[in-house]
Amino acid sequence: YNVATKQADFNRDVVKVLYLVIYCLVLAFAFFIIPFACFYYEEYDPESNSPLINRIWGGLKYTFGLVIIVIVLLIVGIFIRTPSTFSGTDAPSLWAHKLLDEAHDVSTITFTIACVTMIGYIVWITYTAYGLAILPISLIRGKKSLKEEERDIKSKIDSKKQKKLRNEANAGLLSDEE
């Protein structure tokens, strides 16, 4: 590096900015793009024939709820510091400057990612534990008998036939009115 142009400081700043960009991209994908895609997909109901805007609104509604949770975590992350960082004799302006200093932005984002990772890990452990606990019970219980399966299938077929007849009757009434 060239000492006269301070190339080393420039490279250090570029790397720091790149790390911040990568962190922000991870946050954007983790808290907006991927959740919106999941919530949008979950809003699909083939029987309701709801318009596209309802699916988009439903996905955005839950995504914004998640974003609010992340913003709260970011705000909490700004204020969480080690006890040695602040002393009781600091002036308010010095306290505010130390609170929002440059070195703390990465730790705030790291805190947010760590909190959400911990929550996800706890949920994953809970569902995995439940699944592993219920697996032997479901294997011992077994499936329905053939008679019960046949009865269920016949009742489903009958309900579908009745629904079809109702729809045909409604369609016939509509065509008669015209």
C-alpha positions as a printed Julia matrix, in Angstrom:
178×3 Matrix{Float64}:
   0.0     0.0     0.0
   1.06    3.57   -0.56
   1.64    5.49    2.68
   1.17    8.86    1.0
  -2.39    8.03   -0.17
  -3.41    6.09    2.92
  -4.52    3.15    0.77
  -4.77    0.86    3.83
  -7.38    3.09    5.51
  -9.35    3.23    2.29
  -9.36   -0.58    1.97
 -10.42   -0.96    5.6
 -13.33    1.43    5.04
 -14.36   -0.38    1.85
 -14.37   -3.74    3.63
 -16.41   -2.29    6.49
 -18.98   -0.88    4.04
 -19.14   -4.22    2.23
 -19.79   -6.03    5.5
 -22.58   -3.59    6.32
 -24.1    -4.09    2.86
 -23.98   -7.87    3.31
 -25.57   -7.62    6.76
 -28.32   -5.39    5.37
 -28.95   -7.8     2.5
 -29.22  -10.68    4.96
 -31.67   -8.64    7.02
 -33.71   -7.69    3.94
 -33.98  -11.29    2.78
 -34.53  -12.7     6.27
 -37.12  -10.17    7.4
 -38.86   -8.92    4.28
 -38.41  -10.81    1.02
 -38.56  -14.42    2.25
 -41.3   -13.84    4.85
 -43.4   -11.98    2.27
 -43.0   -14.88   -0.16
 -44.04  -17.38    2.53
 -47.0   -15.32    3.76
 -48.09  -14.6     0.17
 -48.0   -18.32   -0.61
 -49.96  -19.17    2.56
 -52.72  -16.7     1.59
 -53.59  -18.77   -1.49
 -56.95  -20.53   -1.18
 -58.09  -22.38   -4.31
 -61.71  -22.52   -3.16
 -62.22  -18.84   -2.37
 -61.24  -17.31   -5.75
 -60.03  -14.2    -3.94
 -58.32  -11.52   -6.04
 -54.57  -11.15   -6.19
 -54.61   -7.95   -4.16
 -56.01   -9.82   -1.15
 -53.1   -12.25   -1.24
 -50.62   -9.4    -1.53
 -52.3    -7.49    1.32
 -52.3   -10.59    3.54
 -48.62  -11.21    2.84
 -47.71   -7.58    3.49
 -49.75   -7.46    6.7
 -47.82  -10.31    8.32
 -44.51   -9.15    6.85
 -44.96   -5.68    8.36
 -45.7    -7.3    11.71
 -42.39   -9.12   11.45
 -40.62   -5.92   10.4
 -42.0    -4.13   13.48
 -40.57   -6.89   15.67
 -37.18   -6.48   13.97
 -37.26   -2.7    14.42
 -37.96   -3.17   18.12
 -35.0    -5.57   18.31
 -32.78   -3.03   16.52
 -33.79   -0.3    18.96
 -33.11   -2.59   21.9
 -29.79   -3.52   20.29
 -28.76    0.12   20.13
 -29.27    0.58   23.87
 -27.71   -2.68   25.06
 -24.09   -2.07   25.97
 -21.57   -3.49   28.32
 -21.49   -1.69   31.69
 -17.97   -0.36   31.1
 -19.08    1.62   28.04
 -21.0     4.29   29.94
 -20.19    5.93   33.2
 -22.64    7.82   35.36
 -20.65   11.07   35.01
 -21.03   11.32   31.22
 -22.78   14.42   29.93
 -26.0    13.73   27.99
 -24.46   14.84   24.69
 -21.44   12.6    25.23
 -23.77    9.74   26.19
 -25.8    10.22   22.98
 -22.61   10.4    20.9
 -21.29    7.18   22.45
 -24.69    5.53   21.97
 -24.71    6.15   18.22
 -21.03    5.82   17.48
 -19.8     4.11   14.34
 -18.43    1.0    16.01
 -21.81    0.08   17.45
 -23.78   -0.27   14.19
 -22.37   -3.72   13.41
 -23.02   -4.99   16.92
 -26.64   -3.76   16.74
 -27.27   -5.7    13.54
 -25.46   -8.71   14.98
 -27.64   -8.53   18.09
 -30.8    -8.49   15.95
 -29.69  -11.46   13.87
 -28.68  -13.34   17.02
 -32.09  -12.72   18.68
 -34.04  -13.9    15.66
 -31.73  -16.9    15.25
 -32.26  -17.83   18.88
 -36.04  -17.57   18.52
 -35.94  -19.69   15.37
 -33.71  -22.24   17.07
 -36.1   -22.53   20.04
 -39.08  -22.99   17.7
 -37.16  -25.57   15.67
 -36.22  -27.52   18.82
 -39.83  -27.42   20.02
 -41.3   -28.74   16.78
 -38.55  -31.33   16.38
 -39.02  -32.56   19.93
 -42.77  -32.83   19.44
 -42.32  -34.67   16.14
 -39.85  -37.12   17.61
 -42.07  -37.71   20.63
 -45.24  -38.29   18.61
 -43.61  -40.55   15.97
 -43.57  -43.74   18.07
 -47.11  -43.07   19.29
 -48.42  -42.68   15.75
 -46.55  -45.81   14.67
 -48.03  -47.8    17.57
 -51.52  -46.46   16.93
 -51.43  -47.38   13.28
 -53.82  -46.32   10.58
 -57.57  -46.56   10.37
 -59.16  -49.88    9.54
 -60.2   -50.49    5.95
 -63.88  -50.15    6.85
 -63.3   -46.72    8.42
 -61.24  -45.59    5.41
 -63.99  -46.74    3.04
 -66.67  -44.97    5.09
 -64.65  -41.72    5.09
 -64.09  -41.87    1.34
 -67.78  -42.54    0.63
 -68.85  -39.63    2.82
 -66.41  -37.33    1.03
 -67.69  -38.5    -2.36
 -71.3   -37.95   -1.28
 -70.56  -34.43   -0.03
 -68.79  -33.58   -3.3
 -71.74  -34.91   -5.32
 -74.18  -32.84   -3.27
 -72.03  -29.75   -3.74
 -71.9   -30.39   -7.49
 -75.67  -30.77   -7.67
 -76.15  -27.51   -5.74
 -73.77  -25.69   -8.07
 -75.55  -27.09  -11.14
 -78.91  -26.06   -9.69
 -77.61  -22.55   -9.0
 -76.17  -22.34  -12.51
 -79.53  -23.5   -13.94
 -81.36  -20.82  -11.98
 -79.01  -18.16  -13.25
 -79.39  -19.24  -16.88
 -83.22  -19.32  -16.52
 -83.25  -15.73  -15.26
 -81.46  -14.48  -18.36
